[in-house]
Tab-separated table of C-alpha atoms in Angstrom:
chain	number	residue	atom	x	y	z
M	1	MET	CA	95.746	33.965	-5.097
M	2	SER	CA	96.648	37.160	-3.226
M	3	GLY	CA	94.799	39.695	-1.078
M	4	THR	CA	91.853	39.197	1.231
M	5	GLY	CA	88.918	37.246	-0.130
M	6	LYS	CA	85.286	37.667	0.782
M	7	VAL	CA	82.607	35.660	2.518
M	8	TYR	CA	78.954	35.210	1.560
M	9	LEU	CA	76.577	33.841	4.176
M	10	VAL	CA	74.021	32.121	1.948
M	11	GLY	CA	70.717	30.689	3.101
M	12	ALA	CA	70.211	27.393	1.273
M	13	GLY	CA	66.497	27.314	1.966
M	14	CYS	CA	64.982	24.356	3.758
M	15	GLY	CA	64.658	20.768	2.579
M	16	SER	CA	64.227	20.963	-1.178
M	17	PRO	CA	67.308	22.225	-3.072
M	18	GLU	CA	64.944	24.211	-5.292
M	19	LEU	CA	64.303	26.673	-2.455
M	20	ILE	CA	67.694	28.366	-2.706
M	21	THR	CA	67.555	31.861	-4.198
M	22	TRP	CA	68.856	32.684	-7.662
M	23	LYS	CA	71.615	34.824	-6.148
M	24	GLY	CA	72.568	32.126	-3.654
M	25	LEU	CA	72.896	29.536	-6.427
M	26	LYS	CA	74.970	31.922	-8.574
M	27	LEU	CA	77.423	32.501	-5.714
M	28	LEU	CA	77.595	28.786	-4.994
M	29	LYS	CA	78.613	28.102	-8.603
M	30	GLN	CA	81.371	30.725	-8.444
M	31	CYS	CA	82.942	30.172	-5.010
M	32	ASP	CA	86.353	28.673	-4.241
M	33	VAL	CA	85.344	27.219	-0.862
M	34	VAL	CA	81.985	26.216	0.612
M	35	LEU	CA	81.387	25.496	4.304
M	36	TYR	CA	78.066	23.684	4.504
M	37	ASP	CA	75.577	22.501	7.105
M	38	ASP	CA	74.009	19.110	7.606
M	39	LEU	CA	70.627	20.637	6.799
M	40	ALA	CA	71.711	22.229	3.504
M	41	ALA	CA	70.460	20.041	0.637
M	42	ALA	CA	73.323	17.794	-0.461
M	43	LYS	CA	72.388	18.177	-4.140
M	44	LEU	CA	73.358	21.845	-3.986
M	45	LEU	CA	76.998	20.838	-3.604
M	46	GLU	CA	76.870	19.383	-7.105
M	47	GLU	CA	76.541	22.952	-8.401
M	48	THR	CA	80.006	24.019	-7.244
M	49	LYS	CA	83.063	24.217	-9.482
M	50	GLN	CA	85.043	21.032	-9.927
M	51	ASP	CA	87.946	22.395	-7.882
M	52	CYS	CA	85.794	23.974	-5.156
M	53	GLU	CA	86.877	22.946	-1.651
M	54	GLN	CA	83.893	21.538	0.273
M	55	ILE	CA	84.064	21.536	4.083
M	56	PHE	CA	81.330	19.999	6.244
M	57	VAL	CA	80.655	21.962	9.444
M	58	GLY	CA	77.076	20.814	10.045
M	59	LYS	CA	75.284	20.455	13.328
M	60	ARG	CA	72.391	18.279	14.487
M	61	TYR	CA	70.819	17.777	17.860
M	62	GLY	CA	73.434	16.226	20.148
M	63	LYS	CA	75.997	15.967	17.329
M	64	HIS	CA	78.164	19.007	16.689
M	65	SER	CA	80.724	18.077	14.064
M	66	LEU	CA	82.668	21.311	14.545
M	67	PRO	CA	82.478	23.884	17.373
M	68	GLN	CA	81.128	27.260	16.257
M	69	GLU	CA	84.413	28.954	17.141
M	70	GLU	CA	86.278	26.662	14.730
M	71	THR	CA	83.755	27.381	11.972
M	72	ASN	CA	84.308	31.112	12.535
M	73	ALA	CA	88.073	30.614	12.364
M	74	LEU	CA	87.783	28.615	9.130
M	75	LEU	CA	85.810	31.405	7.472
M	76	VAL	CA	88.500	33.902	8.407
M	77	GLU	CA	91.339	31.583	7.386
M	78	LYS	CA	89.934	30.797	3.927
M	79	ALA	CA	89.108	34.446	3.239
M	80	LYS	CA	92.661	35.498	4.226
M	81	GLU	CA	93.917	33.028	1.618
M	82	GLY	CA	92.288	35.310	-0.927
M	83	LYS	CA	89.392	32.944	-1.653
M	84	THR	CA	85.719	33.551	-2.283
M	85	VAL	CA	83.911	31.656	0.449
M	86	VAL	CA	80.263	30.633	0.671
M	87	ARG	CA	78.961	29.722	4.109
M	88	LEU	CA	75.954	27.634	3.058
M	89	LYS	CA	73.399	27.439	5.852
M	90	GLY	CA	70.112	25.552	6.005
M	91	GLY	CA	67.128	27.905	5.961
M	92	ASP	CA	68.106	31.525	6.553
M	93	PRO	CA	71.419	32.624	8.121
M	94	PHE	CA	69.678	34.799	10.693
M	95	VAL	CA	66.826	32.482	11.744
M	96	PHE	CA	68.591	30.490	14.476
M	97	GLY	CA	71.440	29.989	12.018
M	98	ARG	CA	74.168	31.647	14.145
M	99	GLY	CA	74.935	33.898	11.220
M	100	GLY	CA	75.390	36.814	13.603
M	101	GLU	CA	78.190	35.046	15.454
M	102	GLU	CA	80.005	34.371	12.200
M	103	ILE	CA	79.655	37.991	11.103
M	104	LEU	CA	81.123	39.241	14.385
M	105	ALA	CA	84.173	37.057	13.736
M	106	LEU	CA	84.488	38.441	10.193
M	107	GLN	CA	84.084	42.030	11.381
M	108	ALA	CA	86.823	41.531	13.973
M	109	GLU	CA	89.236	40.531	11.188
M	110	HIS	CA	87.954	43.151	8.705
M	111	ILE	CA	86.861	40.464	6.226
M	112	PRO	CA	84.389	41.702	3.559
M	113	TYR	CA	81.087	39.812	3.750
M	114	GLU	CA	77.507	39.805	2.539
M	115	VAL	CA	74.357	38.020	3.697
M	116	VAL	CA	72.078	36.352	1.150
M	117	SER	CA	68.759	35.470	2.770
M	118	GLY	CA	67.205	32.037	2.390
M	119	VAL	CA	63.711	30.574	2.648
M	120	THR	CA	63.178	29.729	6.303
M	121	SER	CA	61.553	26.491	7.408
M	122	ALA	CA	59.393	28.522	9.805
M	123	VAL	CA	57.226	29.526	6.829
M	124	ALA	CA	58.026	27.088	4.012
M	125	VAL	CA	57.577	23.811	5.897
M	126	PRO	CA	54.090	24.593	7.291
M	127	ALA	CA	53.111	25.875	3.824
M	128	ALA	CA	54.286	22.612	2.223
M	129	ALA	CA	51.975	20.775	4.628
M	130	GLY	CA	49.090	23.103	3.711
M	131	ILE	CA	49.296	25.207	6.884
M	132	PRO	CA	49.524	29.001	6.515
M	133	VAL	CA	51.271	30.697	9.433
M	134	THR	CA	48.846	33.615	9.098
M	135	HIS	CA	45.265	33.745	7.832
M	136	ARG	CA	42.717	36.534	7.799
M	137	LYS	CA	40.538	36.553	10.927
M	138	THR	CA	42.265	33.401	12.188
M	139	ALA	CA	45.884	34.396	12.865
M	140	ARG	CA	47.143	37.937	12.311
M	141	SER	CA	50.618	37.197	13.650
M	142	PHE	CA	53.060	34.342	14.035
M	143	HIS	CA	55.913	33.769	16.439
M	144	VAL	CA	59.031	31.727	15.690
M	145	ILE	CA	60.711	30.070	18.659
M	146	THR	CA	63.758	27.835	18.909
M	147	GLY	CA	62.980	24.482	20.481
M	148	HIS	CA	66.330	24.389	22.234
M	149	THR	CA	69.352	26.541	22.853
M	150	ALA	CA	72.767	26.117	24.414
M	151	ALA	CA	72.822	27.548	27.930
M	152	GLY	CA	75.558	26.781	30.422
M	153	GLY	CA	76.499	23.628	28.514
M	154	GLU	CA	72.959	22.264	28.717
M	155	THR	CA	70.355	22.051	25.966
M	156	THR	CA	67.246	23.665	27.450
M	157	LEU	CA	64.245	25.747	26.483
M	158	THR	CA	64.906	29.329	27.445
M	159	GLU	CA	61.583	30.824	26.409
M	160	ASN	CA	58.893	31.438	28.988
M	161	LEU	CA	56.246	28.949	27.909
M	162	ASP	CA	53.673	30.608	30.220
M	163	THR	CA	54.088	33.829	28.237
M	164	LEU	CA	53.977	32.033	24.873
M	165	ALA	CA	50.766	30.255	25.891
M	166	LYS	CA	48.992	33.621	26.181
M	167	LEU	CA	50.076	34.949	22.793
M	168	GLU	CA	47.576	35.262	19.966
M	169	GLY	CA	48.497	34.005	16.505
M	170	THR	CA	50.484	30.988	15.409
M	171	LEU	CA	53.396	29.518	17.366
M	172	VAL	CA	56.117	27.936	15.237
M	173	PHE	CA	58.844	25.933	17.013
M	174	LEU	CA	62.019	25.029	15.142
M	175	MET	CA	64.404	22.298	16.311
M	176	GLY	CA	61.902	21.287	18.974
M	177	LEU	CA	61.089	17.648	18.214
M	178	HIS	CA	63.294	16.303	21.010
M	179	HIS	CA	61.539	18.640	23.492
M	180	LEU	CA	57.997	18.225	22.195
M	181	GLU	CA	56.519	16.936	25.464
M	182	GLU	CA	58.182	19.750	27.405
M	183	ILE	CA	56.824	22.307	24.927
M	184	THR	CA	53.256	21.006	24.869
M	185	GLN	CA	53.077	20.505	28.636
M	186	GLY	CA	54.476	23.960	29.285
M	187	LEU	CA	51.907	25.552	26.984
M	188	LEU	CA	49.061	23.598	28.573
M	189	GLN	CA	50.208	24.581	32.046
M	190	GLY	CA	50.399	28.180	30.862
M	191	GLY	CA	46.720	28.095	29.954
M	192	LYS	CA	46.706	27.056	26.282
M	193	ASP	CA	43.548	25.106	25.446
M	194	ALA	CA	44.232	21.367	25.023
M	195	ASP	CA	41.940	21.406	21.947
M	196	THR	CA	44.097	23.960	20.127
M	197	PRO	CA	44.948	22.632	16.629
M	198	ALA	CA	48.576	21.582	16.258
M	199	ALA	CA	50.861	19.811	13.822
M	200	ALA	CA	54.374	18.470	13.494
M	201	ILE	CA	55.972	18.277	10.041
M	202	SER	CA	59.048	16.087	9.557
M	203	LYS	CA	61.498	16.607	6.660
M	204	GLY	CA	59.288	19.291	5.164
M	205	THR	CA	59.426	20.252	1.459
M	206	THR	CA	61.195	16.961	0.617
M	207	PRO	CA	59.700	13.746	-0.802
M	208	GLN	CA	60.074	12.233	2.696
M	209	GLN	CA	57.776	14.854	4.237
M	210	LYS	CA	55.453	13.463	6.869
M	211	THR	CA	52.822	15.418	8.807
M	212	VAL	CA	51.026	14.621	12.048
M	213	ARG	CA	47.996	16.748	12.957
M	214	ALA	CA	46.408	16.551	16.385
M	215	LYS	CA	45.021	18.601	19.219
M	216	LEU	CA	47.698	20.192	21.381
M	217	GLY	CA	46.996	17.824	24.244
M	218	ASP	CA	47.493	14.768	22.028
M	219	LEU	CA	50.305	15.960	19.764
M	220	ALA	CA	53.277	14.465	21.628
M	221	ALA	CA	51.651	11.027	21.844
M	222	GLU	CA	50.635	11.057	18.160
M	223	VAL	CA	54.119	12.109	17.062
M	224	ARG	CA	55.676	9.276	19.077
M	225	LYS	CA	53.223	6.826	17.531
M	226	ALA	CA	54.092	8.037	14.013
M	227	GLU	CA	57.832	7.879	14.801
M	228	LEU	CA	58.540	11.248	13.236
M	229	GLU	CA	62.201	12.076	12.689
M	230	ALA	CA	64.132	15.339	12.896
M	231	PRO	CA	64.351	17.867	11.407
M	232	ALA	CA	60.790	18.839	12.181
M	233	VAL	CA	58.715	22.000	12.552
M	234	ILE	CA	55.968	22.246	15.189
M	235	VAL	CA	52.972	24.486	14.520
M	236	ILE	CA	50.449	25.396	17.214
M	237	GLY	CA	47.412	27.586	16.598
M	238	GLU	CA	44.123	27.795	14.727
M	239	THR	CA	45.763	27.756	11.280
M	240	ALA	CA	47.052	24.229	11.982
M	241	ALA	CA	43.481	23.048	11.389
M	242	LEU	CA	43.548	24.365	7.812
M	243	ASP	CA	44.620	22.262	4.859
M	244	PHE	CA	45.793	24.336	1.923
M	245	ALA	CA	48.110	21.694	0.495
M	246	GLY	CA	48.632	21.916	-3.268
M	247	THR	CA	46.257	20.007	-5.524
M	248	ILE	CA	48.212	19.931	-8.796
M	249	PRO	CA	48.610	16.227	-9.645
M	250	TYR	CA	52.079	14.753	-10.177
M	251	PRO	CA	51.882	11.393	-11.957
M	252	LEU	CA	54.965	9.951	-10.228
M	253	HIS	CA	54.224	11.254	-6.736
M	254	GLY	CA	55.503	8.791	-4.137
M	255	VAL	CA	57.340	6.650	-6.716
M	256	LYS	CA	60.936	5.884	-5.700
M	257	ILE	CA	63.424	5.587	-8.536
M	258	GLY	CA	67.153	4.895	-8.560
M	259	VAL	CA	69.058	6.139	-11.603
M	260	THR	CA	72.423	4.628	-12.492
M	261	GLY	CA	75.092	5.815	-14.886
M	262	THR	CA	77.500	8.706	-15.228
M	263	LYS	CA	76.623	12.194	-14.012
M	264	SER	CA	75.636	13.495	-17.455
M	265	ILE	CA	72.868	10.889	-17.637
M	266	THR	CA	71.728	10.748	-14.011
M	267	ARG	CA	71.333	14.487	-13.546
M	268	LYS	CA	69.231	14.924	-16.675
M	269	LEU	CA	67.045	11.940	-15.824
M	270	ARG	CA	66.668	12.979	-12.186
M	271	GLU	CA	65.453	16.432	-13.189
M	272	ARG	CA	62.802	15.044	-15.533
M	273	LEU	CA	61.555	12.466	-13.025
M	274	GLU	CA	61.487	14.890	-10.095
M	275	ASN	CA	59.434	17.353	-12.131
M	276	LEU	CA	56.839	14.568	-12.340
M	277	GLY	CA	56.879	14.071	-8.563
M	278	ALA	CA	59.189	11.066	-8.234
M	279	GLU	CA	61.595	10.596	-5.360
M	280	VAL	CA	64.892	10.064	-7.171
M	281	THR	CA	68.201	8.757	-5.871
M	282	GLU	CA	71.230	9.177	-8.097
M	283	MET	CA	73.217	5.965	-7.886
M	284	ASP	CA	76.052	7.614	-9.759
M	285	TYR	CA	79.019	5.730	-8.429
M	286	SER	CA	80.281	5.391	-11.996
M	287	THR	CA	82.799	8.066	-13.002
M	288	LEU	CA	83.625	8.838	-16.597
M	289	VAL	CA	87.391	9.095	-17.149
M	290	PRO	CA	88.526	10.384	-20.578
M	291	TYR	CA	91.849	9.053	-21.819
M	292	GLN	CA	94.076	12.125	-21.699
M	293	GLU	CA	96.781	10.488	-23.806
M	294	ASN	CA	95.492	8.432	-26.717
M	295	LYS	CA	98.243	7.665	-29.229
M	296	MET	CA	95.944	5.547	-31.360
M	297	LEU	CA	93.458	8.372	-31.751
M	298	GLU	CA	96.200	10.906	-32.446
M	299	GLU	CA	97.572	8.757	-35.261
M	300	ILE	CA	94.115	8.278	-36.767
M	301	LEU	CA	93.385	12.006	-36.655
M	302	GLN	CA	96.498	12.629	-38.744
M	303	LYS	CA	94.964	10.498	-41.521
M	304	ILE	CA	91.277	11.083	-40.814
M	305	SER	CA	90.514	11.463	-44.514
M	306	GLU	CA	90.910	7.682	-44.843
M	307	TYR	CA	87.704	7.240	-42.812
M	308	PRO	CA	84.430	8.111	-44.570
M	309	TRP	CA	82.380	7.271	-41.433
M	310	ALA	CA	82.667	7.872	-37.657
M	311	VAL	CA	80.379	6.082	-35.197
M	312	PHE	CA	79.369	7.413	-31.767
M	313	THR	CA	77.383	5.373	-29.239
M	314	SER	CA	76.932	8.044	-26.553
M	315	PRO	CA	76.897	11.831	-26.011
M	316	ASN	CA	79.948	11.347	-23.774
M	317	GLY	CA	81.927	10.009	-26.727
M	318	VAL	CA	81.010	13.046	-28.827
M	319	ASP	CA	82.044	15.489	-26.095
M	320	ILE	CA	85.355	13.743	-25.410
M	321	PHE	CA	86.239	13.462	-29.101
M	322	PHE	CA	85.733	17.159	-29.782
M	323	ASN	CA	87.532	18.137	-26.581
M	324	TYR	CA	90.451	16.048	-27.829
M	325	LEU	CA	90.423	17.902	-31.140
M	326	LYS	CA	90.588	21.152	-29.203
M	327	LYS	CA	93.430	19.872	-27.033
M	328	LEU	CA	95.467	18.986	-30.138
M	329	LYS	CA	94.492	22.303	-31.771
M	330	LEU	CA	93.106	20.494	-34.810
M	331	ASP	CA	90.833	22.593	-36.996
M	332	ILE	CA	87.322	21.160	-37.280
M	333	ARG	CA	87.673	21.513	-41.052
M	334	THR	CA	89.915	18.432	-40.951
M	335	LEU	CA	86.655	16.478	-40.510
M	336	ALA	CA	85.299	17.699	-43.852
M	337	GLY	CA	83.848	14.752	-45.745
M	338	LEU	CA	83.442	12.638	-42.590
M	339	LYS	CA	79.904	11.310	-42.084
M	340	PHE	CA	78.573	10.425	-38.639
M	341	ALA	CA	76.387	7.564	-37.454
M	342	VAL	CA	74.913	7.849	-33.937
M	343	ILE	CA	72.837	5.634	-31.692
M	344	GLY	CA	70.049	7.978	-30.566
M	345	THR	CA	68.682	11.504	-30.306
M	346	GLY	CA	70.819	12.380	-27.277
M	347	THR	CA	74.012	11.552	-29.164
M	348	ALA	CA	72.676	13.357	-32.231
M	349	ALA	CA	72.001	16.457	-30.096
M	350	ALA	CA	75.607	16.408	-28.834
M	351	LEU	CA	76.765	16.525	-32.460
M	352	GLU	CA	74.253	19.183	-33.431
M	353	LYS	CA	75.619	21.500	-30.741
M	354	ARG	CA	78.758	21.600	-32.854
M	355	GLY	CA	76.858	22.390	-36.031
M	356	ILE	CA	77.088	18.816	-37.354
M	357	TYR	CA	74.083	16.666	-38.240
M	358	PRO	CA	74.334	12.857	-38.278
M	359	ALA	CA	74.104	11.116	-41.629
M	360	TYR	CA	72.583	8.049	-39.981
M	361	LEU	CA	70.322	7.608	-36.947
M	362	PRO	CA	68.528	4.245	-36.574
M	363	GLU	CA	64.778	4.177	-36.053
M	364	LYS	CA	65.286	2.002	-32.991
M	365	TYR	CA	67.835	3.458	-30.587
M	366	ASP	CA	69.983	0.490	-29.614
M	367	VAL	CA	73.406	-0.846	-30.507
M	368	GLU	CA	72.201	-3.735	-32.652
M	369	SER	CA	69.941	-1.497	-34.760
M	370	LEU	CA	72.811	0.945	-35.203
M	371	ALA	CA	75.154	-1.821	-36.348
M	372	ARG	CA	72.683	-3.408	-38.783
M	373	GLY	CA	71.744	-0.023	-40.219
M	374	ILE	CA	75.403	0.786	-40.845
M	375	CYS	CA	75.839	-2.546	-42.639
M	376	ASP	CA	72.948	-1.619	-44.942
M	377	ILE	CA	74.213	1.829	-45.977
M	378	VAL	CA	78.023	1.604	-45.747
M	379	GLY	CA	80.114	-0.309	-48.245
M	380	LYS	CA	82.386	-3.074	-46.925
M	381	GLU	CA	85.416	-1.345	-48.387
M	382	GLU	CA	84.655	1.887	-46.478
M	383	LYS	CA	86.501	2.246	-43.185
M	384	LEU	CA	84.458	2.889	-40.040
M	385	LEU	CA	85.941	4.785	-37.091
M	386	ILE	CA	84.193	3.720	-33.870
M	387	LEU	CA	84.685	6.072	-30.899
M	388	ARG	CA	83.327	4.774	-27.609
M	389	ALA	CA	83.875	3.559	-24.024
M	390	GLU	CA	86.261	0.847	-22.913
M	391	GLN	CA	83.231	-1.229	-21.914
M	392	GLY	CA	81.318	-0.653	-25.167
M	393	SER	CA	78.806	-3.331	-26.132
M	394	GLU	CA	80.244	-6.338	-27.962
M	395	ILE	CA	77.074	-6.521	-30.052
M	396	LEU	CA	78.252	-3.630	-32.246
M	397	THR	CA	81.452	-5.314	-33.406
M	398	GLU	CA	79.873	-8.783	-33.567
M	399	VAL	CA	77.304	-7.572	-36.112
M	400	LEU	CA	79.946	-5.684	-38.105
M	401	ASP	CA	82.227	-8.739	-38.142
M	402	GLU	CA	79.407	-10.993	-39.378
M	403	ALA	CA	78.829	-8.565	-42.264
M	404	GLY	CA	82.542	-8.344	-43.077
M	405	MET	CA	82.751	-4.633	-42.389
M	406	THR	CA	86.074	-2.799	-42.030
M	407	TYR	CA	86.428	-0.768	-38.852
M	408	THR	CA	88.809	0.620	-36.232
M	409	ASP	CA	87.441	0.450	-32.680
M	410	VAL	CA	88.990	3.254	-30.591
M	411	LYS	CA	88.335	3.414	-26.841
M	412	ILE	CA	88.392	7.055	-25.805
M	413	TYR	CA	87.166	6.840	-22.203
M	414	ASP	CA	86.698	4.481	-19.294
M	415	ILE	CA	84.009	4.083	-16.631
M	416	LEU	CA	85.409	3.648	-13.113
M	417	VAL	CA	83.530	2.771	-9.922
M	418	ASP	CA	83.679	4.748	-6.657
M	419	GLU	CA	83.529	2.011	-4.012
M	420	GLU	CA	82.135	4.179	-1.206
M	421	LYS	CA	79.349	5.522	-3.415
M	422	ARG	CA	78.682	1.975	-4.627
M	423	ARG	CA	78.078	0.702	-1.087
M	424	THR	CA	75.735	3.594	-0.310
M	425	ALA	CA	73.822	3.093	-3.564
M	426	ASN	CA	73.414	-0.635	-3.026
M	427	GLU	CA	71.945	-0.017	0.425
M	428	LYS	CA	69.363	2.384	-0.996
M	429	VAL	CA	68.238	0.111	-3.826
M	430	ARG	CA	66.041	-1.924	-1.474
M	431	GLU	CA	63.647	1.029	-1.285
M	432	MET	CA	63.257	1.528	-5.046
M	433	ASP	CA	60.200	0.923	-7.184
M	434	PHE	CA	62.365	1.255	-10.313
M	435	ILE	CA	66.055	1.331	-11.101
M	436	THR	CA	67.221	2.629	-14.475
M	437	PHE	CA	70.118	1.495	-16.665
M	438	ALA	CA	71.345	3.622	-19.563
M	439	SER	CA	73.746	1.113	-21.124
M	440	GLY	CA	75.043	-2.434	-21.039
M	441	SER	CA	78.246	-1.198	-19.393
M	442	GLY	CA	76.097	0.460	-16.728
M	443	VAL	CA	74.408	-2.865	-16.014
M	444	ARG	CA	77.750	-4.631	-15.837
M	445	GLY	CA	79.226	-1.967	-13.555
M	446	PHE	CA	76.254	-2.218	-11.203
M	447	MET	CA	75.906	-6.002	-11.071
M	448	GLU	CA	79.608	-6.848	-10.914
M	449	ASN	CA	80.208	-4.456	-8.052
M	450	GLY	CA	77.844	-6.024	-5.570
M	451	GLY	CA	74.612	-4.586	-6.951
M	452	THR	CA	71.339	-6.462	-6.968
M	453	ILE	CA	67.736	-5.803	-7.924
M	454	PRO	CA	65.368	-6.755	-5.085
M	455	GLN	CA	62.074	-8.499	-5.677
M	456	GLY	CA	59.411	-5.909	-6.405
M	457	THR	CA	61.866	-3.471	-8.004
M	458	LYS	CA	61.646	-3.193	-11.778
M	459	ALA	CA	64.706	-2.588	-13.910
M	460	VAL	CA	64.221	-0.006	-16.666
M	461	CYS	CA	66.613	-0.551	-19.573
M	462	ILE	CA	67.421	1.751	-22.479
M	463	GLY	CA	67.228	-0.456	-25.552
M	464	ALA	CA	67.388	-4.162	-26.263
M	465	SER	CA	71.149	-4.483	-25.812
M	466	THR	CA	70.934	-3.145	-22.245
M	467	THR	CA	68.114	-5.602	-21.525
M	468	LYS	CA	70.158	-8.411	-23.034
M	469	MET	CA	73.081	-7.580	-20.763
M	470	LEU	CA	70.821	-7.610	-17.682
M	471	LYS	CA	69.525	-11.070	-18.609
M	472	LYS	CA	73.053	-12.407	-18.212
M	473	TYR	CA	72.854	-11.685	-14.489
M	474	GLY	CA	69.472	-13.214	-13.726
M	475	ASP	CA	65.779	-13.284	-14.447
M	476	TYR	CA	64.910	-9.860	-13.050
M	477	GLU	CA	61.621	-8.065	-13.597
M	478	LYS	CA	62.380	-5.529	-16.310
M	479	ILE	CA	60.903	-3.176	-18.870
M	480	THR	CA	62.632	-1.740	-21.942
M	481	ALA	CA	62.413	1.863	-23.102
M	482	GLU	CA	61.330	2.123	-26.720
M	483	THR	CA	63.667	5.027	-27.471
M	484	PHE	CA	67.341	5.269	-26.584
M	485	ASN	CA	67.213	8.472	-24.524
M	486	VAL	CA	65.942	10.069	-21.315
M	487	ASP	CA	62.473	10.652	-22.812
M	488	GLY	CA	62.167	6.937	-23.515
M	489	VAL	CA	62.940	6.050	-19.893
M	490	VAL	CA	60.475	8.607	-18.535
M	491	GLN	CA	57.690	7.473	-20.859
M	492	ILE	CA	58.069	3.764	-20.073
M	493	ILE	CA	57.984	4.486	-16.321
M	494	LEU	CA	54.856	6.627	-16.722
M	495	LYS	CA	53.155	3.823	-18.672
M	496	GLU	CA	54.095	1.276	-16.033
M	497	VAL	CA	52.812	3.447	-13.169
M	498	GLU	CA	49.527	4.110	-15.005
M	499	LYS	CA	48.752	0.379	-15.227
C-alpha cells in the first residue's frame, strides 16, 4: 500500500452498539486499522474486515492504557503506511473525547481526516432513563460539564461549581461518578436547593442500565447505597423529576441468555433475541475451520455423477462446499442430477441462495428424522454423499447403517475452541437464565472444555439429537426447540418465559 492514508474520527455512540451512525458503521466495515476506546461497544469490532488491525487505546478513570501522545502518534504512523484508519471513540469525538488533540496532530503531519459525529451520552443516557435534558417551561437550556479533567498531573474539577449552581436549565455531568460528593456539595454550597431533582444513570442505553433518582442533597448517599458503577451520567435539574421512559413492551426484557456455537449461528440468534429485549452474551469460543485441502472431496467431485444424493446437516456445510467448488473452478452444472437432503430450513435457505431447492427436508428438524426420512425415500443401492463437520452426530450414520444404506461420509470442516474465550464464557454462564445449543457438537465442545450449566439455568437445545447429547453429561434442566433453526429457539424461550 503506497501513499498517505486517511483518518476518520468516528463517534461510536454511547453504550448500545446500535447508536453508531450509518456513516460511522460503513467506515468501520471498510477500514484497514481501527483504534478503539474502552467505552466503544465491543460488538462494533465484529463489523470490521477479517484482516482489519484492531488496536486498543481506551481510557478509564485512573487507568490510561496508552498516553494521548502515543495515540496521536499511532494515528499518524498508520496513515503514513497508506492505510484507512478509523479512530473509534465512545460518544462523540468532540464531547470530552479529545478529538481536537488528535486532529492537531494530524494537521501537523498533513494527514487527511474527517470527523463523523456520534450520539453523545450527555443526551442519550438521560433519555434512555426517561429524563429529557430540556422540556418546555421546565428547562430551556442544558449544560454539559466534565466531572474531571487532567490538570497539573492531578484529576480535579476545574469548573466553578458556585457559578454552575446559579445556572438555569439542566446540568449534565459526564465522567463524574468518582467525584459525585464533591459535585453535589459544591453545588449546594453555591446555593443550589437541596430539594432539586437529580439522578445518576449507570451504563446507560445498555441492558445493564441502572438509575438512581433522588434529591440533590441525598444523591451521593443513594448512589453509594445502590453501588452504581462507572460509566455514569449525572443529571441535576427539574427535568430529572420527569419519567418519559419508553413503554413499548419487550417480552424478553431482563432475561439473560448465553448463545453458544459458531459465529454464523450466534450472531443471528443474538440479533433476534436482543430485538425482543433479552440481554445476550455470545459464548462463541468455537471457531469454524474449513479444510482448505480435502483430497477425498476432490476425488469425489471428479466422479460426482456416481452420487444421486448429497446430504447437508448445517448451513456452514453448504457454504463451505460451494466455496470449494469455486476454489477448484468447477462449474455448478457438474451437479446436474444431484438431489439434496437437508436437516432444516436454515440449511435449505443456504442452498436456495444458490438457486437450488432441496429434494428432501424432514418435518422434524433433527439428525435422526433426517436419517430415517432418507432411508424411506432413497434406495439402498443409491450412493449418499454426506458433507458435514468433523464432529457430526453419530446418530446419522448409525441409522443409515441399520438400514443398510450406502454412503460416503466426508468431513469438510472442523470446530476448534479458543481457550481464552472459553474461560471468559464459562465465567459468564453463572448469570444466565438460558444457554442455547445449536448442535450435538456444540454441546460436546462446551461441556468437554470446562463448561457447566448452573442450577437455575435452562439449556435450550435445537432438536432431539442435541438434547440426547446433553443428557450424556448430566441431568440438566433443559427444553428442546421444536424446529431446527433460530426461530425454533426463540419461540421455545418465549413460551418458557410466558409460563
